[in-house]
Coordinates of C-alpha atoms in Angstrom, one line a residue:
Chain O
M1 CA -40.9 -86.2 -28.2
A2 CA -44.2 -84.7 -28.9
G3 CA -42.7 -81.3 -29.6
S4 CA -41.0 -82.7 -32.7
S5 CA -44.3 -82.6 -34.6
T6 CA -43.2 -79.2 -35.9
T7 CA -40.4 -80.4 -37.6
A8 CA -42.1 -83.3 -39.6
A9 CA -44.3 -83.3 -42.6
P10 CA -47.9 -82.7 -42.3
G11 CA -49.8 -85.9 -41.1
F12 CA -47.1 -86.7 -38.4
R13 CA -49.7 -87.2 -35.8
K14 CA -51.9 -89.5 -38.1
L15 CA -48.9 -91.6 -38.9
M16 CA -47.6 -91.6 -35.5
F17 CA -50.7 -92.9 -33.9
Q18 CA -52.1 -95.0 -36.8
R19 CA -52.0 -97.6 -34.3
P20 CA -53.8 -97.3 -31.0
S21 CA -50.9 -98.9 -29.1
V22 CA -48.6 -96.0 -29.8
A23 CA -51.1 -93.6 -28.1
V24 CA -51.6 -95.9 -25.0
A25 CA -47.8 -96.5 -24.8
L26 CA -47.0 -92.4 -24.8
A27 CA -49.7 -91.9 -22.2
V28 CA -48.1 -94.6 -20.0
F29 CA -44.7 -93.3 -20.4
V30 CA -45.9 -89.6 -19.7
A31 CA -47.8 -91.1 -16.5
V32 CA -44.6 -92.8 -15.2
V33 CA -42.4 -89.8 -15.8
A34 CA -45.1 -87.5 -14.1
A35 CA -45.6 -89.8 -11.1
C36 CA -41.7 -90.1 -10.6
F37 CA -41.0 -86.2 -10.8
L38 CA -44.1 -84.5 -10.0
V39 CA -45.3 -86.7 -6.7
P40 CA -42.3 -86.5 -4.9
A41 CA -41.9 -82.9 -5.8
L42 CA -45.3 -82.1 -4.3
G43 CA -44.3 -83.9 -1.1
L44 CA -47.0 -86.7 -1.5
A45 CA -44.5 -89.4 -1.3
E46 CA -42.2 -89.9 1.7
P47 CA -39.9 -93.0 0.8
G48 CA -37.4 -91.8 3.5
G49 CA -39.7 -92.5 6.4
M50 CA -38.6 -95.6 8.0
S51 CA -40.7 -98.0 10.5
V52 CA -39.3 -101.3 11.8
R53 CA -42.6 -102.2 13.0
N54 CA -44.2 -102.1 9.3
R55 CA -41.2 -103.9 7.8
L56 CA -42.2 -106.3 4.8
T57 CA -45.6 -105.4 5.1
P58 CA -47.5 -106.9 2.0
P59 CA -49.3 -104.6 -0.4
G60 CA -52.6 -102.8 0.4
G61 CA -54.0 -100.5 2.7
E62 CA -51.4 -98.0 4.1
Y63 CA -48.9 -99.1 1.8
P64 CA -50.4 -99.7 -1.7
L65 CA -47.5 -101.6 -2.9
G66 CA -46.2 -102.9 0.4
A67 CA -43.3 -101.7 2.7
D68 CA -39.6 -103.1 2.3
A69 CA -37.1 -104.3 4.8
F70 CA -36.7 -100.8 6.4
G71 CA -40.5 -100.4 6.7
R72 CA -40.2 -97.8 3.7
D73 CA -43.2 -97.3 1.4
V74 CA -42.3 -99.1 -2.0
L75 CA -44.7 -97.1 -4.1
G76 CA -42.9 -93.6 -2.7
R77 CA -39.5 -95.3 -3.2
L78 CA -40.3 -96.5 -6.7
M79 CA -41.2 -92.9 -7.7
V80 CA -38.0 -91.5 -6.3
S81 CA -35.7 -94.2 -7.8
G82 CA -37.5 -93.8 -11.0
Q83 CA -36.0 -90.1 -11.3
T84 CA -32.5 -91.8 -11.5
S85 CA -33.5 -94.7 -13.8
L86 CA -35.1 -92.3 -16.1
G87 CA -32.7 -89.6 -15.9
I88 CA -29.8 -92.2 -16.7
G89 CA -31.8 -93.5 -19.7
L90 CA -32.5 -89.8 -21.1
G91 CA -28.8 -88.7 -20.4
V92 CA -27.5 -91.8 -22.3
A93 CA -30.0 -91.1 -25.3
V94 CA -28.8 -87.5 -25.6
L95 CA -25.1 -87.9 -25.0
S96 CA -24.8 -90.9 -27.2
S97 CA -26.6 -89.1 -29.8
V98 CA -24.6 -85.9 -29.7
V99 CA -21.2 -88.2 -30.0
G100 CA -22.6 -90.7 -32.5
I101 CA -23.7 -87.6 -34.7
A102 CA -20.2 -86.0 -34.3
I103 CA -18.3 -89.1 -35.2
G104 CA -21.0 -90.1 -38.0
L105 CA -20.9 -86.7 -39.8
I106 CA -17.0 -86.7 -39.7
A107 CA -16.8 -90.5 -40.9
G108 CA -19.4 -90.0 -43.6
F109 CA -17.5 -86.6 -44.9
F110 CA -13.9 -87.3 -44.8
R111 CA -12.8 -90.2 -46.6
R112 CA -9.6 -90.6 -44.9
A113 CA -11.2 -90.5 -41.3
D114 CA -13.7 -93.0 -42.4
A115 CA -11.8 -96.1 -42.8
A116 CA -10.1 -95.8 -39.2
L117 CA -13.5 -94.6 -37.7
S118 CA -15.7 -97.3 -39.4
R119 CA -13.2 -99.8 -38.1
L120 CA -13.2 -98.3 -34.6
I121 CA -17.0 -98.5 -34.8
D122 CA -17.0 -102.2 -35.6
A123 CA -14.5 -102.9 -32.9
M124 CA -16.6 -101.1 -30.3
M125 CA -19.8 -102.9 -31.3
A126 CA -17.9 -106.2 -30.9
F127 CA -18.0 -105.7 -27.1
P128 CA -21.5 -106.8 -25.5
D129 CA -23.2 -103.9 -23.8
I130 CA -23.6 -105.2 -20.6
L131 CA -20.0 -106.4 -20.5
L132 CA -18.4 -103.0 -21.9
A133 CA -20.5 -100.9 -19.6
L134 CA -19.4 -103.3 -16.6
S135 CA -15.7 -102.7 -17.5
L136 CA -16.1 -98.9 -17.9
V137 CA -17.9 -98.5 -14.7
A138 CA -15.5 -100.9 -12.9
I139 CA -12.8 -98.4 -13.9
F140 CA -14.4 -95.1 -13.6
G141 CA -16.2 -95.9 -10.5
G142 CA -20.0 -96.1 -10.0
T143 CA -21.6 -92.6 -10.0
M144 CA -24.7 -91.7 -12.0
L145 CA -22.5 -89.6 -14.4
N146 CA -20.1 -92.4 -15.1
V147 CA -22.9 -94.9 -15.7
I148 CA -24.0 -92.3 -18.2
L149 CA -20.7 -91.9 -19.8
A150 CA -20.1 -95.6 -20.0
L151 CA -23.5 -96.4 -21.5
S152 CA -23.0 -93.6 -24.0
I153 CA -19.7 -95.0 -25.2
V154 CA -21.7 -98.5 -25.5
Y155 CA -24.6 -96.7 -27.5
A156 CA -22.9 -94.0 -29.4
P157 CA -21.4 -96.2 -32.1
R158 CA -24.9 -97.2 -33.3
I159 CA -26.0 -93.8 -33.8
A160 CA -22.6 -93.1 -35.7
R161 CA -23.3 -95.8 -37.8
I162 CA -26.6 -94.7 -38.9
V163 CA -25.3 -91.0 -39.2
R164 CA -22.5 -92.2 -41.5
A165 CA -24.8 -94.3 -43.9
S166 CA -27.2 -91.4 -44.2
T167 CA -24.4 -88.9 -44.6
L168 CA -23.0 -90.9 -47.4
V169 CA -26.3 -90.8 -49.2
I170 CA -27.0 -87.2 -48.7
R171 CA -23.7 -85.6 -49.4
E172 CA -24.0 -86.7 -53.1
L173 CA -27.5 -85.1 -53.5
P174 CA -27.9 -82.3 -56.0
Y175 CA -28.7 -79.5 -53.3
V176 CA -25.5 -80.3 -51.2
E177 CA -23.6 -80.2 -54.5
A178 CA -25.2 -76.9 -55.2
A179 CA -24.4 -75.6 -51.7
R180 CA -20.8 -76.6 -52.3
A181 CA -20.8 -74.6 -55.5
L182 CA -22.0 -71.6 -53.9
G183 CA -18.8 -71.8 -51.8
T184 CA -20.7 -73.0 -48.5
R185 CA -18.1 -74.0 -45.9
T186 CA -18.2 -77.9 -45.0
P187 CA -19.1 -77.6 -41.3
T188 CA -22.1 -75.4 -42.3
I189 CA -23.2 -78.2 -45.0
M190 CA -22.7 -80.9 -42.4
V191 CA -24.8 -79.2 -39.9
T192 CA -27.6 -77.1 -42.0
H193 CA -27.8 -79.5 -45.0
V194 CA -27.1 -83.1 -43.9
L195 CA -27.7 -83.2 -40.0
R196 CA -30.9 -81.4 -40.5
N197 CA -32.1 -84.0 -42.9
I198 CA -31.1 -87.1 -41.1
L199 CA -32.6 -86.1 -37.4
S200 CA -35.5 -88.2 -37.9
P201 CA -33.7 -91.7 -38.2
I202 CA -31.6 -90.2 -35.2
M203 CA -34.6 -89.6 -33.1
V204 CA -36.2 -93.1 -33.7
Q205 CA -33.0 -94.6 -32.7
A206 CA -32.2 -92.3 -29.5
T207 CA -35.6 -93.4 -28.6
F208 CA -34.5 -97.1 -28.5
I209 CA -31.6 -96.2 -26.9
F210 CA -33.5 -94.8 -24.2
A211 CA -35.2 -97.8 -23.7
Y212 CA -32.0 -100.1 -24.0
A213 CA -30.0 -97.8 -21.7
M214 CA -32.9 -98.2 -19.0
L215 CA -32.5 -101.9 -19.6
A216 CA -28.8 -101.8 -19.2
E217 CA -28.7 -99.7 -16.3
A218 CA -31.2 -101.9 -14.3
G219 CA -28.8 -105.0 -15.4
L220 CA -25.7 -103.2 -14.0
S221 CA -27.6 -102.2 -10.7
F222 CA -28.7 -105.5 -10.3
L223 CA -25.4 -106.8 -10.6
G224 CA -24.2 -104.5 -7.9
V225 CA -22.1 -102.3 -10.0
G226 CA -24.3 -99.5 -10.9
V227 CA -24.7 -96.0 -9.3
D228 CA -24.0 -95.7 -5.7
P229 CA -27.0 -97.4 -3.9
R230 CA -27.8 -94.3 -1.7
T231 CA -29.3 -93.0 -4.7
P232 CA -31.4 -95.9 -5.3
T233 CA -32.7 -97.0 -9.1
W234 CA -35.2 -99.5 -9.9
G235 CA -32.3 -102.1 -10.7
I236 CA -31.1 -101.4 -7.4
M237 CA -34.6 -102.1 -5.7
V238 CA -34.6 -105.4 -7.3
N239 CA -30.9 -106.4 -6.1
E240 CA -31.9 -105.5 -2.6
G241 CA -35.2 -107.4 -2.9
R242 CA -33.5 -110.5 -3.8
Q243 CA -32.8 -111.3 -0.2
Y244 CA -36.7 -111.4 0.4
I245 CA -37.2 -113.6 -2.7
D246 CA -39.0 -116.3 -0.7
T247 CA -41.0 -114.0 1.9
A248 CA -41.6 -110.7 0.0
F249 CA -41.5 -111.3 -3.9
F250 CA -43.4 -107.9 -4.3
L251 CA -40.1 -106.0 -3.5
I252 CA -38.7 -107.7 -6.8
L253 CA -41.8 -107.5 -8.8
F254 CA -42.8 -104.0 -8.6
P255 CA -39.5 -102.4 -9.8
G256 CA -39.3 -105.2 -12.2
I257 CA -42.6 -104.1 -13.6
A258 CA -41.6 -100.5 -13.3
I259 CA -38.4 -101.2 -15.7
A260 CA -40.6 -103.2 -18.3
L261 CA -43.2 -100.9 -18.4
S262 CA -41.1 -97.9 -19.1
V263 CA -39.0 -99.9 -21.6
L264 CA -41.9 -101.5 -23.6
S265 CA -43.6 -98.2 -23.8
L266 CA -40.6 -96.5 -24.9
Q267 CA -40.0 -99.0 -27.5
I268 CA -43.7 -98.7 -28.9
V269 CA -43.1 -95.0 -29.0
G270 CA -40.0 -95.5 -30.9
D271 CA -41.9 -97.8 -33.4
G272 CA -44.7 -95.1 -33.7
L273 CA -42.0 -92.3 -34.5
R274 CA -40.5 -94.7 -37.0
D275 CA -43.8 -95.2 -38.8
A276 CA -44.3 -91.5 -38.8
L277 CA -40.7 -90.2 -39.5
D278 CA -39.2 -92.9 -41.7
P279 CA -41.9 -94.6 -43.7
K280 CA -39.5 -96.3 -45.7
L281 CA -38.1 -98.1 -42.8
A282 CA -41.3 -98.7 -41.4
K283 CA -42.6 -100.7 -44.3
E284 CA -39.9 -103.1 -43.7
S285 CA -40.7 -104.2 -40.2
Chain M
M1 CA -15.0 -114.4 -54.2
R2 CA -11.6 -114.7 -53.3
S3 CA -10.9 -111.0 -53.1
Y4 CA -14.1 -110.8 -51.0
L5 CA -12.7 -113.5 -48.5
L6 CA -9.3 -111.6 -48.4
R7 CA -11.0 -108.4 -47.9
R8 CA -13.2 -109.7 -44.8
L9 CA -10.0 -111.6 -43.6
V10 CA -8.1 -108.3 -43.6
G11 CA -10.9 -106.3 -41.9
M12 CA -11.2 -109.1 -39.3
I13 CA -7.6 -108.9 -38.3
I14 CA -7.9 -105.0 -38.1
V15 CA -10.9 -105.3 -35.8
V16 CA -9.3 -107.7 -33.5
F17 CA -6.1 -105.5 -33.4
L18 CA -8.4 -102.6 -32.6
V19 CA -10.3 -104.6 -29.9
L20 CA -6.9 -105.5 -28.2
T21 CA -5.9 -101.9 -28.3
L22 CA -9.1 -100.7 -26.8
A23 CA -8.9 -103.2 -24.1
F24 CA -5.2 -102.1 -23.2
I25 CA -6.4 -98.6 -23.3
L26 CA -9.4 -99.1 -21.2
V27 CA -7.5 -100.7 -18.2
R28 CA -4.7 -98.1 -18.5
L29 CA -7.7 -95.3 -17.8
A30 CA -8.3 -96.7 -14.5
P31 CA -7.3 -94.1 -11.8
G32 CA -4.3 -95.0 -9.6
D33 CA -1.5 -97.2 -10.0
P34 CA -2.4 -100.8 -10.6
A35 CA 0.4 -102.1 -8.3
S36 CA -0.6 -100.1 -5.1
L37 CA -4.3 -100.7 -6.0
L38 CA -3.4 -104.6 -6.0
L39 CA -1.5 -104.3 -2.7
G40 CA -3.8 -102.3 -0.8
P41 CA -3.3 -99.3 1.4
D42 CA -0.9 -101.0 3.7
A43 CA 1.9 -101.6 1.4
T44 CA 5.2 -100.0 1.8
P45 CA 6.5 -98.1 -1.4
E46 CA 9.3 -100.8 -1.8
E47 CA 6.9 -103.5 -2.2
V48 CA 4.7 -101.3 -4.7
Q49 CA 7.9 -100.6 -6.5
S50 CA 8.8 -104.4 -6.7
L51 CA 5.6 -105.2 -7.9
R52 CA 5.6 -102.4 -10.4
V53 CA 8.9 -104.0 -11.9
R54 CA 7.5 -107.4 -11.8
L55 CA 4.3 -106.4 -13.7
G56 CA 6.4 -104.3 -16.1
L57 CA 4.7 -101.1 -15.3
D58 CA 8.1 -99.3 -14.8
R59 CA 8.5 -99.4 -18.7
P60 CA 7.5 -96.9 -21.0
I61 CA 3.8 -97.1 -22.1
L62 CA 4.8 -98.2 -26.0
V63 CA 7.0 -101.2 -24.7
Q64 CA 4.1 -102.2 -22.5
Y65 CA 1.7 -102.0 -25.3
L66 CA 3.9 -104.0 -27.5
T67 CA 4.5 -106.5 -25.0
F68 CA 0.8 -106.9 -24.5
L69 CA 0.3 -107.4 -28.1
A70 CA 3.0 -109.9 -28.6
N71 CA 1.7 -111.9 -25.5
A72 CA -2.0 -111.8 -26.4
L73 CA -1.3 -112.9 -29.7
Q74 CA 0.4 -115.8 -28.2
G75 CA -2.4 -116.6 -26.1
D76 CA -1.1 -115.0 -23.0
L77 CA -3.7 -112.6 -21.4
G78 CA -1.6 -111.9 -18.2
R79 CA -2.3 -113.2 -14.6
S80 CA -5.4 -112.9 -12.6
L81 CA -4.7 -110.7 -9.6
F82 CA -7.0 -112.4 -7.3
F83 CA -6.6 -116.1 -8.5
D84 CA -2.7 -115.4 -9.3
R85 CA -3.4 -117.9 -12.2
P86 CA -3.2 -117.0 -16.0
V87 CA -6.3 -115.4 -17.2
T88 CA -6.7 -117.8 -19.8
E89 CA -6.8 -120.7 -17.4
V90 CA -9.3 -119.0 -15.3
L91 CA -11.4 -118.2 -17.9
A92 CA -11.2 -121.7 -19.5
S93 CA -12.2 -123.2 -16.2
R94 CA -15.5 -121.0 -16.2
A95 CA -16.2 -121.6 -19.8
E96 CA -18.5 -124.6 -19.6
P97 CA -21.7 -123.3 -18.2
T98 CA -21.4 -120.2 -20.2
I99 CA -21.0 -122.2 -23.6
F100 CA -23.9 -124.5 -22.7
L101 CA -26.2 -121.7 -21.3
A102 CA -25.7 -119.9 -24.7
L103 CA -26.2 -123.0 -26.9
F104 CA -29.4 -124.0 -25.0
S105 CA -30.6 -120.5 -24.9
L106 CA -30.3 -119.9 -28.6
L107 CA -32.0 -123.2 -29.1
V108 CA -35.0 -122.2 -26.9
A109 CA -35.2 -118.8 -28.7
L110 CA -35.0 -120.4 -32.2
V111 CA -37.9 -123.0 -31.3
I112 CA -40.0 -120.4 -29.8
A113 CA -39.6 -117.6 -32.3
T114 CA -39.0 -119.4 -35.8
P115 CA -42.5 -121.1 -36.0
I116 CA -44.3 -117.9 -34.6
G117 CA -42.4 -115.7 -36.9
I118 CA -43.1 -117.6 -39.9
W119 CA -46.9 -118.1 -39.0
A120 CA -47.2 -114.3 -38.1
A121 CA -45.8 -113.3 -41.6
Y122 CA -47.9 -115.8 -43.3
R123 CA -51.0 -114.4 -41.6
R124 CA -49.7 -110.7 -41.9
G125 CA -52.0 -108.1 -40.1
S126 CA -54.0 -110.9 -38.4
V127 CA -54.6 -110.9 -34.6
L128 CA -52.2 -113.5 -34.2
D129 CA -49.6 -111.5 -36.1
Q130 CA -50.4 -108.4 -33.9
T131 CA -50.3 -110.5 -30.6
S132 CA -47.0 -112.1 -31.4
I133 CA -45.2 -108.8 -32.2
T134 CA -46.5 -107.3 -29.2
T135 CA -45.6 -110.2 -27.1
A136 CA -42.0 -110.3 -28.7
M137 CA -41.7 -106.7 -27.8
L138 CA -42.8 -107.5 -24.3
A139 CA -40.2 -110.3 -24.1
A140 CA -37.6 -107.8 -25.0
S141 CA -38.6 -105.1 -22.4
V142 CA -38.8 -107.4 -19.3
P143 CA -35.4 -107.5 -17.8
S144 CA -33.9 -111.0 -17.9
F145 CA -33.5 -111.1 -14.0
L146 CA -37.0 -110.3 -13.6
T147 CA -38.1 -113.5 -15.7
G148 CA -35.2 -115.5 -14.0
L149 CA -36.3 -114.3 -10.4
I150 CA -40.0 -115.3 -11.3
F151 CA -38.9 -118.6 -12.4
Q152 CA -36.6 -119.3 -9.6
R153 CA -39.2 -118.4 -6.8
Y154 CA -42.2 -120.0 -8.5
L155 CA -40.9 -123.0 -10.5
A156 CA -37.6 -124.0 -8.7
T157 CA -38.5 -122.9 -4.8
D158 CA -42.3 -123.3 -4.6
L159 CA -42.9 -126.2 -7.2
G160 CA -39.7 -128.0 -6.9
W161 CA -39.7 -128.7 -10.6
F162 CA -36.0 -127.3 -11.1
P163 CA -32.8 -126.6 -9.2
A164 CA -33.2 -123.0 -7.8
S165 CA -29.5 -122.2 -8.3
G166 CA -26.0 -123.4 -8.6
Y167 CA -24.4 -125.8 -11.0
G168 CA -24.9 -129.1 -9.0
G169 CA -21.9 -128.8 -6.4
V170 CA -18.5 -130.1 -6.8
G171 CA -18.1 -133.4 -8.8
A172 CA -21.5 -133.2 -10.0
D173 CA -22.0 -135.3 -13.4
F174 CA -22.5 -134.0 -16.7
G175 CA -26.5 -134.6 -16.6
T176 CA -26.7 -132.9 -13.2
R177 CA -24.9 -130.1 -14.4
M178 CA -27.0 -129.6 -17.6
W179 CA -30.2 -130.0 -15.6
H180 CA -29.1 -126.9 -13.5
L181 CA -29.0 -125.0 -16.8
V182 CA -32.8 -125.7 -17.6
L183 CA -34.3 -122.6 -16.1
P184 CA -31.5 -120.1 -17.0
S185 CA -31.6 -121.3 -20.8
I186 CA -35.5 -120.7 -20.6
T187 CA -34.8 -117.3 -19.2
L188 CA -32.3 -116.2 -21.6
G189 CA -34.0 -117.9 -24.6
I190 CA -37.2 -116.0 -23.8
T191 CA -35.4 -112.6 -23.9
N192 CA -33.4 -113.5 -27.0
S193 CA -36.4 -115.0 -28.8
A194 CA -37.7 -111.4 -29.6
L195 CA -35.1 -110.2 -31.8
I196 CA -35.2 -113.7 -33.9
L197 CA -39.0 -113.6 -34.2
R198 CA -39.1 -110.1 -35.7
F199 CA -36.1 -111.2 -38.0
T200 CA -37.8 -114.3 -39.2
R201 CA -41.0 -112.5 -39.6
A202 CA -39.4 -109.8 -41.7
S203 CA -37.5 -112.2 -44.0
M204 CA -40.5 -114.6 -44.4
L205 CA -42.5 -111.3 -45.5
D206 CA -39.9 -110.7 -48.3
I207 CA -40.2 -114.0 -49.5
L208 CA -43.9 -114.5 -49.6
G209 CA -43.7 -111.6 -52.0
E210 CA -41.3 -113.0 -54.5
D211 CA -42.2 -114.0 -57.8
Y212 CA -41.3 -117.7 -57.5
V213 CA -44.1 -117.9 -54.5
R214 CA -46.6 -116.2 -56.9
T215 CA -45.7 -118.8 -59.5
A216 CA -45.9 -121.8 -57.2
R217 CA -49.4 -120.7 -56.1
A218 CA -50.6 -120.0 -59.9
K219 CA -49.4 -123.4 -60.7
G220 CA -52.0 -124.7 -58.2
M221 CA -49.7 -125.8 -55.6
T222 CA -51.2 -126.2 -52.1
E223 CA -50.7 -123.4 -49.7
R224 CA -49.0 -125.9 -47.3
R225 CA -46.5 -126.9 -50.0
V226 CA -45.7 -123.2 -50.8
V227 CA -45.0 -122.3 -47.6
L228 CA -43.2 -125.3 -46.5
R229 CA -41.2 -126.3 -49.6
H230 CA -40.5 -122.8 -51.2
A231 CA -40.6 -120.0 -48.7
L232 CA -39.4 -121.9 -45.6
K233 CA -36.3 -123.2 -47.5
N234 CA -35.2 -119.7 -48.3
A235 CA -36.2 -118.0 -45.1
G236 CA -33.9 -120.2 -43.3
I237 CA -31.0 -118.5 -44.8
P238 CA -31.4 -115.1 -43.3
I239 CA -31.9 -116.9 -40.0
I240 CA -28.0 -117.8 -40.0
T241 CA -27.3 -114.1 -39.9
V242 CA -29.6 -113.3 -36.9
V243 CA -27.7 -115.9 -35.0
G244 CA -24.6 -114.1 -35.4
L245 CA -26.2 -110.8 -34.2
T246 CA -27.6 -112.5 -31.1
F247 CA -24.2 -113.8 -29.8
A248 CA -23.8 -110.2 -28.2
L249 CA -27.1 -110.4 -26.7
L250 CA -26.5 -113.8 -25.4
I251 CA -23.2 -112.9 -23.7
S252 CA -24.6 -109.6 -22.2
G253 CA -27.7 -111.9 -21.1
A254 CA -25.6 -114.7 -19.8
V255 CA -23.7 -112.1 -17.3
V256 CA -27.1 -111.3 -15.8
T257 CA -28.5 -114.8 -15.9
E258 CA -25.4 -116.4 -14.4
R259 CA -25.6 -114.2 -11.7
V260 CA -29.5 -114.7 -10.9
F261 CA -28.9 -118.7 -11.0
N262 CA -25.3 -118.3 -9.2
L263 CA -23.9 -120.3 -12.2
P264 CA -20.1 -120.5 -12.0
G265 CA -19.6 -119.3 -15.6
M266 CA -17.6 -116.5 -17.3
G267 CA -20.2 -113.9 -16.7
N268 CA -20.2 -114.5 -13.0
L269 CA -16.5 -114.3 -13.1
V270 CA -16.4 -111.0 -14.7
V271 CA -18.8 -109.5 -12.4
N272 CA -16.6 -110.6 -9.5
A273 CA -13.6 -109.4 -11.2
V274 CA -15.3 -106.0 -11.4
L275 CA -16.1 -106.0 -7.7
R276 CA -12.6 -107.3 -6.8
R277 CA -10.9 -104.8 -9.3
D278 CA -9.3 -107.9 -11.0
Y279 CA -8.4 -105.9 -14.2
P280 CA -6.4 -108.6 -16.0
V281 CA -9.6 -110.8 -15.8
I282 CA -11.8 -108.1 -16.9
Q283 CA -9.5 -107.4 -19.8
G284 CA -9.1 -110.8 -20.7
T285 CA -12.9 -111.5 -20.7
L286 CA -13.4 -108.3 -22.9
I287 CA -10.9 -109.6 -25.6
V288 CA -12.2 -113.3 -25.6
V289 CA -15.8 -112.4 -26.0
A290 CA -15.2 -109.4 -28.8
T291 CA -12.8 -111.8 -30.7
L292 CA -15.4 -114.6 -30.6
Y293 CA -18.0 -112.1 -31.7
V294 CA -16.0 -111.1 -34.7
L295 CA -15.4 -114.8 -35.4
V296 CA -19.0 -115.8 -35.0
N297 CA -20.1 -113.0 -37.6
L298 CA -17.5 -113.9 -40.0
L299 CA -18.5 -117.7 -40.0
T300 CA -22.3 -116.7 -40.4
D301 CA -21.5 -114.4 -43.4
L302 CA -19.5 -117.4 -45.1
L303 CA -22.1 -120.0 -44.1
Y304 CA -24.7 -117.5 -45.8
L305 CA -22.2 -117.5 -48.7
A306 CA -22.1 -121.2 -48.8
V307 CA -26.0 -121.7 -48.4
D308 CA -27.5 -119.1 -50.7
K309 CA -26.0 -119.8 -54.3
R310 CA -27.6 -116.1 -55.2
V311 CA -25.4 -114.1 -53.0
K312 CA -22.3 -112.9 -54.7
Y313 CA -19.8 -110.8 -53.4

């Protein structure tokens, strides 16, 4: 997200970080990502190592965040599981944006398609997110790719709605009219003249979808219908920890905090992005 | 006005029709033949074939679709594969905990969020305002199962203030059943208070900037009266809308919360249906919930129209 400063108007950094909480949140999120992807890659965490003798060791000492029922280091497992949780969030943010942009642009540009697509978007949004994702995963099967696909189907209509609304405004602007008068083809207008100018609200929304998708994935995994438990996520860790709710609550607490921390920091970053990229929207909140 | 109502009604019918169509397509996307899936790997081809005929799977897809639509419109959503009872009957038998959980948690969310939202808007930019916004964001970021499990462990198991799970067992009276919904409702209410808080604050901010508020102040009316008489009365209207919007959140949250507290509601039913591959129940739940969502949002819009005399369509 930081790389986007090149595309925004001057003062992006100032607007984005006018509230210190945004900088803190960004730092927290970057730290979580770095911990999940760098530490295991450097071989500093070995979550695979089991030792029955150390099962359910409380936090402290050799195991900073305790050990699970197989004597595995919770901190190490958190970092490895985070790769899947964060990966799914990012995958959904990207895929739902791509699909949503395509649907939104078509609906915004072609009046005939609009009526049908808008109703379809309404109908899709009538299904509560977890319920629809649950049904889709039930049908396609619980793999990481299918969870990403299911959640992207759930969230793409939100992007599509925003893209459609912005497209309807921009397509009437003089410069689009000028481009059309010059004989520019519609697909070119859609991408270079319209899409480029609505990237800001899409990016803001994609950041929020990243957060929602992580929450939804955690919910699905908690319900036991997410990805294969052999590639754990934070939600799966909470679900596994439920058996020990009375004896080792930390097995639930730490992955739960990891989810909350990531989601919260993403939402604050999203708010900051909105302040910086979409000042009109920001004023309303 | 009348044309607006008509337009909304037609729009609603189209969306419900699309919801039915999507639900139909969704279940057909499942890999494998439903009949052989249903009977398991030990079934003979003859058994599979006879079930296919019984379920109407041997007919052309268009005929199946039209039959499905016709049945659904008559309130027949098929039979549960697991319970071997009509889906509507199964859903109805699980409706009570879900309906009360949704209502109570909405109440909890409104009680928490509206006063704080109003106060935060009134003291815009103050420490209280900042804190309430951050807290709301935190509430929306903590997965509801974490809140639920914390309550379950510490308030129910350790302190024994509330029942930890279940719905009071067979034959429990109404009071006992509702008592089992207290912790789940607080859990879900906290999660959903975030959206309502932000919404209340935003609509209150709008109103505090209106001319009539300035006029009331200029007349020398006390601040208390300005806020309570003028602003509050009008801020209540947009809150109706947010109730419609939270419906989807409530249902999604109910699925997870019912699982945490092991409540025999529709959410728990649908998760079990997913684990058992009981497609008709999944399909039926999707249809009922989505249709309710559309209805709730139509109702809130109409209520808005009835309450706010300024709104003209």
